[in-house]
Each structure stands twice: as structure tokens, then as C-alpha cells.
Coordinates of C-alpha atoms in Angstrom, one line a residue:
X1 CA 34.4 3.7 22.4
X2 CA 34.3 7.4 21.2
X3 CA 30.9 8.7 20.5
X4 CA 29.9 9.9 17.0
X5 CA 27.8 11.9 15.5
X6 CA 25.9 11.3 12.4
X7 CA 28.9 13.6 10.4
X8 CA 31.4 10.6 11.8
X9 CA 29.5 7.7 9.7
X10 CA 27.7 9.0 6.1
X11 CA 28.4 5.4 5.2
X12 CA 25.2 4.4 7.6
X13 CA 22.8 7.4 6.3
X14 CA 20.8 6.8 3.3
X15 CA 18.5 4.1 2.3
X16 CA 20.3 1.0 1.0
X17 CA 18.5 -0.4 -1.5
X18 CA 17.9 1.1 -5.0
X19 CA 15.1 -1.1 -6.4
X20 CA 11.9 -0.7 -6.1
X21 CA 10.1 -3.2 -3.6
X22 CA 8.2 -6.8 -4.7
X23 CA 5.0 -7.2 -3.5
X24 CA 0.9 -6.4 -4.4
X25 CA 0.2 -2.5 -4.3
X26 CA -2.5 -0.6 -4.4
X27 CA -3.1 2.2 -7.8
X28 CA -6.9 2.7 -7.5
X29 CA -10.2 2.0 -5.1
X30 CA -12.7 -0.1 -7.8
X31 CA -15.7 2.3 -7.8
X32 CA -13.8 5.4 -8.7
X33 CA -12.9 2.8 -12.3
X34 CA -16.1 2.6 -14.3
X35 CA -17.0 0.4 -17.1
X36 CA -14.7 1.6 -20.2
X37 CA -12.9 4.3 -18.2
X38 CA -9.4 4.4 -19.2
X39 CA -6.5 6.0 -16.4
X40 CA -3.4 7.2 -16.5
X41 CA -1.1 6.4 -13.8
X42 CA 2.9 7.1 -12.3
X43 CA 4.1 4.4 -10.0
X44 CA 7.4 2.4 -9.4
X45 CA 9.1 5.3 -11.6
X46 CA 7.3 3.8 -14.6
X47 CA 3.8 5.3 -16.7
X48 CA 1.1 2.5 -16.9
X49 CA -2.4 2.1 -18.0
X50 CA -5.9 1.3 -15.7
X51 CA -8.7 0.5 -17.6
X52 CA -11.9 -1.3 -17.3
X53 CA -13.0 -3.8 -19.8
X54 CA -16.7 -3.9 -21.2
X55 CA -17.1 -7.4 -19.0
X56 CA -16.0 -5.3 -15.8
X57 CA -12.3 -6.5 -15.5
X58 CA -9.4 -4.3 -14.1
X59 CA -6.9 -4.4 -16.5
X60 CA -3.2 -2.5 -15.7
X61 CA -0.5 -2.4 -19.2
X62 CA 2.4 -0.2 -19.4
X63 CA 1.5 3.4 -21.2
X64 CA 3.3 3.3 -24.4
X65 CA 2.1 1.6 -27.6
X66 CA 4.4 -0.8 -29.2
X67 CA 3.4 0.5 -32.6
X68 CA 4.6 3.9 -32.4
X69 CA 5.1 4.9 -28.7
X70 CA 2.0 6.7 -27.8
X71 CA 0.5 6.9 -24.7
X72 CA -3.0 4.6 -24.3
X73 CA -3.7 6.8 -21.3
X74 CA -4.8 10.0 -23.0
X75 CA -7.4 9.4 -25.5
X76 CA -7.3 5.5 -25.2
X77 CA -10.4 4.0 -25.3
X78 CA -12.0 0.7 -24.5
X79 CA -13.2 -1.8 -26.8
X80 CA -14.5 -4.7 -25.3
X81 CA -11.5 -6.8 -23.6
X82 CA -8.7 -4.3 -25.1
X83 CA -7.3 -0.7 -25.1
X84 CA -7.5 1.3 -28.5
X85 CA -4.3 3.2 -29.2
X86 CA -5.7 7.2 -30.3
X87 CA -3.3 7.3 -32.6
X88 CA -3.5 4.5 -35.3
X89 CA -6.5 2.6 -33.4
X90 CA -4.1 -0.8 -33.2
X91 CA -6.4 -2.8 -30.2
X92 CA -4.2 -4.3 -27.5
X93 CA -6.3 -7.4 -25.4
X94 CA -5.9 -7.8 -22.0
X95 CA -3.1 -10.1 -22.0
X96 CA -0.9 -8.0 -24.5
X97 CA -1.2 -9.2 -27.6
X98 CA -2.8 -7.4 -30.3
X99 CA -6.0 -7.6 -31.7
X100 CA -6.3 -5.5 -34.8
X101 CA -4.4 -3.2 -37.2
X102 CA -7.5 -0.9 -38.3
X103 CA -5.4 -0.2 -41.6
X104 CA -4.5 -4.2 -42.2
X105 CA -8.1 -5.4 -41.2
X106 CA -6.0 -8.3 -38.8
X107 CA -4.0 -8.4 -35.8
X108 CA -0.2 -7.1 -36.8
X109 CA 2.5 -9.3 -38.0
X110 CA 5.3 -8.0 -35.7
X111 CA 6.4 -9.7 -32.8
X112 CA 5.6 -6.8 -30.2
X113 CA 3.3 -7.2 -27.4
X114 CA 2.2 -4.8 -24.5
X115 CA 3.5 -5.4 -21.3
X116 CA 0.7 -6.4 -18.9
X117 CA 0.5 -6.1 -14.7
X118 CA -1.1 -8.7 -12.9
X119 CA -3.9 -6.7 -10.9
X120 CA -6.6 -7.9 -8.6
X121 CA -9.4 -6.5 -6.7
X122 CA -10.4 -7.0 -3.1
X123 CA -12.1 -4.7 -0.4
X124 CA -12.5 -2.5 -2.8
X125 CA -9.4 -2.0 -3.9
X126 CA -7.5 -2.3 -7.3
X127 CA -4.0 -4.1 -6.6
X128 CA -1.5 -4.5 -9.2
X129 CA 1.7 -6.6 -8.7
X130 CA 4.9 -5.1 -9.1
X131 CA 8.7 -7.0 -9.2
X132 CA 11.5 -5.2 -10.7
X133 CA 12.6 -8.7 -12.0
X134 CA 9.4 -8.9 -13.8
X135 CA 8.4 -12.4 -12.0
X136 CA 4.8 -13.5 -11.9
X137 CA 2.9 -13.0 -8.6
X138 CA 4.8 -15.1 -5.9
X139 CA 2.0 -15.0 -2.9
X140 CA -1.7 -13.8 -3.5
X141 CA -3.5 -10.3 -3.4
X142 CA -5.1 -9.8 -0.2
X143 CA -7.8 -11.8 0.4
X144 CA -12.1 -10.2 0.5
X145 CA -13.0 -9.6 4.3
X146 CA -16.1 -7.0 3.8
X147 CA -18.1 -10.4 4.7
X148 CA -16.5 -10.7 8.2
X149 CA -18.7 -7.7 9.6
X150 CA -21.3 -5.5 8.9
X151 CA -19.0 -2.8 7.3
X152 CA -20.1 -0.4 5.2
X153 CA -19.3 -0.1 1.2
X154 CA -15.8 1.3 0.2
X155 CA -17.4 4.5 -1.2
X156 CA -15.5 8.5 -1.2
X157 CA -17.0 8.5 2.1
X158 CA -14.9 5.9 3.7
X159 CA -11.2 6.5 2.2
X160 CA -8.7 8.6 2.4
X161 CA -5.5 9.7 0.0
X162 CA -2.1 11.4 1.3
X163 CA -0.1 12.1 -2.3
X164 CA 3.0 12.2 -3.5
X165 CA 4.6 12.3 0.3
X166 CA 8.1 12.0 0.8
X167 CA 8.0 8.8 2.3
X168 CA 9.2 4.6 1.2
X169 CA 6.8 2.3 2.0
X170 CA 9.9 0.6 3.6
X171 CA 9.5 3.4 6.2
X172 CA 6.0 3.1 6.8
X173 CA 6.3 -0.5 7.5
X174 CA 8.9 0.0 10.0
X175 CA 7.0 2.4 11.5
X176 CA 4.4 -0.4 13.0
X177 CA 7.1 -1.9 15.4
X178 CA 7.8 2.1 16.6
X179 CA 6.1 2.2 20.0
X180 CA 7.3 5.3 20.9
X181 CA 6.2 7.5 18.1
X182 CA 2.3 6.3 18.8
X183 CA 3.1 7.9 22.1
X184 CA 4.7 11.3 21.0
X185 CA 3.3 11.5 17.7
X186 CA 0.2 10.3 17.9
X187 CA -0.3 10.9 21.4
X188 CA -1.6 7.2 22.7
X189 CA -2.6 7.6 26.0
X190 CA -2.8 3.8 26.3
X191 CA 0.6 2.8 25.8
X192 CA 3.0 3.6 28.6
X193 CA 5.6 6.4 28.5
X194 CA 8.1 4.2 30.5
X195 CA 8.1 0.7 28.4
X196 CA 8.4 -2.6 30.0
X197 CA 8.9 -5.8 27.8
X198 CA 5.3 -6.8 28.9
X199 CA 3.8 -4.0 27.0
X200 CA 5.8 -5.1 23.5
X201 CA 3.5 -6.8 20.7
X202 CA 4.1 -10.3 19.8
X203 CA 5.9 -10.1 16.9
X204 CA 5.6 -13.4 14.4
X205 CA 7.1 -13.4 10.6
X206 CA 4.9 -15.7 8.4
X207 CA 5.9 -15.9 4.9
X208 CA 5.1 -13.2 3.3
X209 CA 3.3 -11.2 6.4
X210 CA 4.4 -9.5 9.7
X211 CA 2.3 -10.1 12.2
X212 CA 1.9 -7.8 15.5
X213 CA -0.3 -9.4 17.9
X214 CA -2.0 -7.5 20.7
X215 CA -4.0 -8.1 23.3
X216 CA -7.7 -7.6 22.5
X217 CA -9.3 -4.6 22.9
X218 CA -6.3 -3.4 21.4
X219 CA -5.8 -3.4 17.8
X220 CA -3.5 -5.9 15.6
X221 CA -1.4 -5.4 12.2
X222 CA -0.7 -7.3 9.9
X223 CA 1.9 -6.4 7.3
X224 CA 1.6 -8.3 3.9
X225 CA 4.6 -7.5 1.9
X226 CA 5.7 -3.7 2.4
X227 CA 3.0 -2.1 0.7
X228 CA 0.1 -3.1 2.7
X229 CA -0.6 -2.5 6.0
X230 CA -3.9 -3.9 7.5
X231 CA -5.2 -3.2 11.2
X232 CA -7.8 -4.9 13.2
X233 CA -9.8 -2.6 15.7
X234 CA -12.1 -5.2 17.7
X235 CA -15.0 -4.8 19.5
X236 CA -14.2 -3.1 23.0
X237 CA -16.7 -3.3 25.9
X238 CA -14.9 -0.4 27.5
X239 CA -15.5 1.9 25.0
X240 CA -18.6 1.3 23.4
X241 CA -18.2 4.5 20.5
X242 CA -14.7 2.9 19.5
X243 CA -16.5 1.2 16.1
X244 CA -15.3 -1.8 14.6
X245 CA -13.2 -1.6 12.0
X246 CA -10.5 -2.8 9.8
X247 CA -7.8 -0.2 8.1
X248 CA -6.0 -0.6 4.8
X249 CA -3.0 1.6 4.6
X250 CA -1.6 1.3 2.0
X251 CA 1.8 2.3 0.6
X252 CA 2.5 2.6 -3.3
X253 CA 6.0 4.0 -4.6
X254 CA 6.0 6.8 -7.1
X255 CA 9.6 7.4 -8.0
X256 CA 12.4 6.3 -5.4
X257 CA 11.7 9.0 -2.7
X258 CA 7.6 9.4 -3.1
X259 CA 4.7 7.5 -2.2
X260 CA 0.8 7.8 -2.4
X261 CA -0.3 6.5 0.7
X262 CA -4.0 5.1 0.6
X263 CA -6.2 4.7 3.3
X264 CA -10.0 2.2 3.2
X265 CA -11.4 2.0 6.1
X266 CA -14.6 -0.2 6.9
X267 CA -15.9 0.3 9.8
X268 CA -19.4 -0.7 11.0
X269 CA -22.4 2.1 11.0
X270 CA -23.3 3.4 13.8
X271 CA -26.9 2.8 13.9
X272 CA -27.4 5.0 17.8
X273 CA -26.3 8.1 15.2
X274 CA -29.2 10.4 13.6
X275 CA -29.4 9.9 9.8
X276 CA -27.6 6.7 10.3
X277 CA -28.4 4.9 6.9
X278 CA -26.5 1.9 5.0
X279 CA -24.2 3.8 2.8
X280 CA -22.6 6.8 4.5
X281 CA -21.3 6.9 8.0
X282 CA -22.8 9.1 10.6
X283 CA -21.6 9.8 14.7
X284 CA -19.0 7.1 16.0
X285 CA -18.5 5.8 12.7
X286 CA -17.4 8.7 10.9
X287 CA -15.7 10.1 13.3
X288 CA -13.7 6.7 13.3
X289 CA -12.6 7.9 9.5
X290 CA -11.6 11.1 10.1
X291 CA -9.5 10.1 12.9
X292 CA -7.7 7.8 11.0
X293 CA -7.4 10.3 8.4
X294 CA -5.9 12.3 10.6
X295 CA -3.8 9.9 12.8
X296 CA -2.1 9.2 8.9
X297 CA -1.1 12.3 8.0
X298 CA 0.4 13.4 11.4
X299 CA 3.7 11.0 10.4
X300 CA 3.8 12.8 6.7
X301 CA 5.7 16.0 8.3
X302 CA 8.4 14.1 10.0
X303 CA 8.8 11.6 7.3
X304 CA 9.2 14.5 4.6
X305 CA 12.1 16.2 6.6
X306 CA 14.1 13.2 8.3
X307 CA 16.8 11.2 6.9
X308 CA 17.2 7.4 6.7
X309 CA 19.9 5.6 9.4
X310 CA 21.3 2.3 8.5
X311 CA 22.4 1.7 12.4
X312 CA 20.0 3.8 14.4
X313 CA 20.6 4.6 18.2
X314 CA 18.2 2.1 19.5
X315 CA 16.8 2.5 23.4
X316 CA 16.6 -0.4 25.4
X317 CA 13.6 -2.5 24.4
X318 CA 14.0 -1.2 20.2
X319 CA 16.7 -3.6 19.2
X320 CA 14.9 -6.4 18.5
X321 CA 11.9 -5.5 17.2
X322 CA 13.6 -3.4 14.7
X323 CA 15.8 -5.3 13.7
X324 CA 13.3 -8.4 12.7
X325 CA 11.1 -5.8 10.8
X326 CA 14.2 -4.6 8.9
X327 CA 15.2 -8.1 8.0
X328 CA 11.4 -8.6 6.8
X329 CA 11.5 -5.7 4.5
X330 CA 14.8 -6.4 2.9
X331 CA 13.2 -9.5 1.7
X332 CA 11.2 -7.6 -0.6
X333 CA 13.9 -5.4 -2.2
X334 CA 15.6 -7.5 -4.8
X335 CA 19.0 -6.0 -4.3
X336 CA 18.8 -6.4 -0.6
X337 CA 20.8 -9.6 -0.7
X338 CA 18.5 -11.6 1.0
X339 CA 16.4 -14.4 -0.2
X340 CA 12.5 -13.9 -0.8
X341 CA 12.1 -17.8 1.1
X342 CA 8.3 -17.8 1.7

């Protein structure tokens, strides 16, 4: 066969799929939304609405009013269960329908209602569902697991935000099956240079989630969807100042090339540290945050600059993991072709 170079195939070069992905995403962290606070947001190419209600419910609509087109998210305001439009006052509730016409003293008489996003909260997180076929929630949001250790709150303390980076979460997910780069990129001096197929993760597709299994005291991953990336460090009696915790990364598509990628990460205080207190981490424990800070952002200069290949040049043991976490993210792209079976 004649080699090729990447000028010899364009038709392989470029992402395939123009739709944005189906799953549950993450737009906010639930303490930085207060009671009545009203936010404007950008994601999946479209301009939505966060708001609290009175009663403490997230509640996520699309921006526009269906009176006259103007935007709830600057000077909206909240009033009880529903948004007030600043420009006539018409009250939207929570499910879309409208409440009130100031001017008419009753709820209008045309047959508009404001489009409304399932959203959820969880480890203190604000989810909303997104599916470019508009189709109700097909598997849950992530379920609560700040009971399954001492962690500490979800607070500005423990998260992190990388915005507007030229990355898909497509790519991000992909990236968990990549044993290499954790070598050369983020310089893993666990994982050998020289792979045999004993050192490769188990790699189990359950429905919805992509599971990669390790051997304790090394950490698992669980991908739910392709926005949300979860990763379980356990307890390791080796290395005592390696605090437990579990990461949320999270992926959420902008606009078709740019993501905000969020980060939660609860870990569990460490109490040996001076000042060590219930609320903000101290020694091992925060160092365990800025690391994975860190260890986030070192992908976000090679993402921004690289291209997307359709029929990469995989080495030796690549092939198959690749290609099953390729086949699970198409799943979630409804133009992919391939059947969301759960």
C-alpha cells in the first residue's frame, strides 16, 4: 500500500457530525444561583435562561419572550414560580405557559408558550438536558454521591472553570481511553512508557455510561453520556497525602467548535493540615484541587491547535479501545447514524 499523508485523504479530517450531542450537561454550580437570581447563558449555539424560583427551584427556558422577543436574561426578574419579561411584565411559570398579561389582568389568549429545559441538580451542580430533537430526558441526571464520604461542600473553593476552549466534548471523552497522552502530557509516572495489554483499563459500555475500570489504588472513570466525565480517586495506603476524591469534569458545548469545561472536585479535608476547618481545604486537600486544575488545562493548548482524524494512525494496543469509545460517542450525536439503544 502507498503511504499517505494527511493532504492524500481530507475526506477523513474534520469532525463528522454536525449536531450538537444528547445527553445531561452542566451550565451552572447551585450556590453561585441564589434565590430570585436571574442568568443569562450561551450553550448548544442557542441563548437560554437560569433562574431560581422563590421556592428554590432551578429553572432553565430559552431567552426570548414569546410576546415580543425580548430577552428574560437582562432585566428579567423573578416572581414566585415564573420569570417577568422587562419589557411588558407578561410572567412566564416554570413549565412555559404564561401566567399573566399585566395590561389584560389574566394570562394571554395566544397560543405561545416558552420553551422550557429539563434541569436537575446534584453534587452541586445545575444540569440541564439538551437533544437537538427536542426529546424528553431519556436516562437520569447524575445521581447525589456527596453522602458517600466525608467531602467537603461544592463552594468557589473547590471548582474550577476552563471557558470558551476550542475543544468538543466528543474530544474530551475520547481523551479517557488515550493512555499515552497521561504519559507525555501529563507526565504519569505510573503508567508505563512501553504498553503491554496487561496495563490497558477494562473497558465496559453500559447503556448510557463508559466505564474504565482500574485496579485500585488507581483511579476509575466513568463517562455518562459525553458531557460528563466522573473519576474515582480511592483511598491509597501507599500514598497516604493522595486524598480521596471524586472529579466532575464536565464538558458543555458552546457553539460547534467551543466548550466550557467545568471541573467539582470533592475531596475529603485534610484534617493533619494547619487551619484545617469544614468548609475550605487546607494541605493535601487543596493541593488535590489545584492539581486537577492544573492537570485540565494542560490538554487545552493541544486541543485548541489540532485537527480532528476520522481514521487516525493507531499504535499497536490503540485500535480497540478507540474505536469502542468512538462508537459510544456517536450514539449521542443524532446525525451519527447510529441508534441511541440504552
Amino acid at each position: 500500500m502507498t503511504p499517505q499523508t494527511l493532504r492524500d485523504m481530507p475526506e477523513s479530517i474534520g469532525f463528522p457530525y454536525k449536531l450538537m450531542p444528547t445527553g445531561w450537561f452542566q451550565i451552572a454550580w447551585s450556590h453561585q444561583l441564589a434565590v430570585g437570581q436571574v442568568r443569562p447563558l450561551h450553550y448548544f449555539g442557542q441563548e437560554i435562561v437560569l433562574y431560581r424560583t422563590e421556592e428554590g427551584e432551578a429553572v432553565t427556558v430559552s431567552a426570548y419572550c414569546p410576546h415580543l422577543g425580548a430577552h428574560l436574561g437582562h432585566g428579567g426578574t423573578v416572581h414566585g414560580c415564573a420569570i417577568k419579561c422587562p419589557f411588558h411584565g407578561w410572567e412566564w411559570n416554570q413549565d412555559g405557559t404564561n401566567r399573566l398579561v399585566p395590561s389584560d389582568d389574566a394570562p394571554s389568549l395566544a397560543r405561545r408558550v416558552l420553551e422550557t429545559w429539563p434541569t436537575a441538580e446534584s453534587n452541586g451542580v445545575v444540569w440541564v438536558w439538551h437533544d437537538a430533537h427536542r426529546r424528553p430526558p431519556i436516562w437520569p441526571s447524575p445521581a447525589e454521591r456527596r453522602h458517600e464520604r466525608p467531602f467537603l461542600p461544592v463552594t468557589d473553593d473547590t471548582i474550577y472553570l476552563w471557558d470558551k476552549v476550542r475543544v468538543r466534548p466528543a474530544l474530551v471523552t475520547e481523551n479517557t481511553v488515550d493512555l499515552d497522552h497521561f504519559v507525555f502530557v501529563h507526565k504519569n509516572r505510573i503508567l508505563p512508557v512501553v504498553r503491554q495489554p496487561t496495563d490497558l483499563p477494562e473497558l465496559i459500555e453500559d447503556g448510557y455510561r463508559f466505564r474504565l475500570n482500574r485496579a485500585a489504588p488507581l483511579q476509575s472513570t466513568v463517562a455518562e453520556g459525553v458531557g460528563i466525565l466522573t473519576v474515582d480517586f480511592p483511598p491509597d495506603p501507599d500514598r497516604p497525602h493522595r486524598m480521596p476524591t471524586l472529579l466532575y469534569a464536565n464538558t458543555t458545548p458552546i457553539d460547534d467548535e467551543h466548550s466550557d469545561m467545568f471541573g467539582t472536585v470533592l475531596v475529603e479535608q485534610d484534617w493533619a493540615a494547619e487551619g484545617a476547618g469544614d468548609t475550605v481545604p487546607v494541605g493535601n486537600a487543596l493541593k488535590r484541587v489545584v492539581e486537577q486544575k492544573k492537570q485540565a488545562g494542560v490538554d487545552i493548548p493541544i486541543w485548541s491547535n489540532m485537527i480532528y482524524l476520522q481514521r487516525p494512525a493507531y499504535a499497536r494496543h490503540e485500535g480497540r479501545p478507540f474505536k469502542m469509545i468512538r462508537n459510544f460517542i456517536a450514539k449521542f450525536h443524532p446525525d451519527s447514524g447510529v441508534a441511541l439503544d440504552l
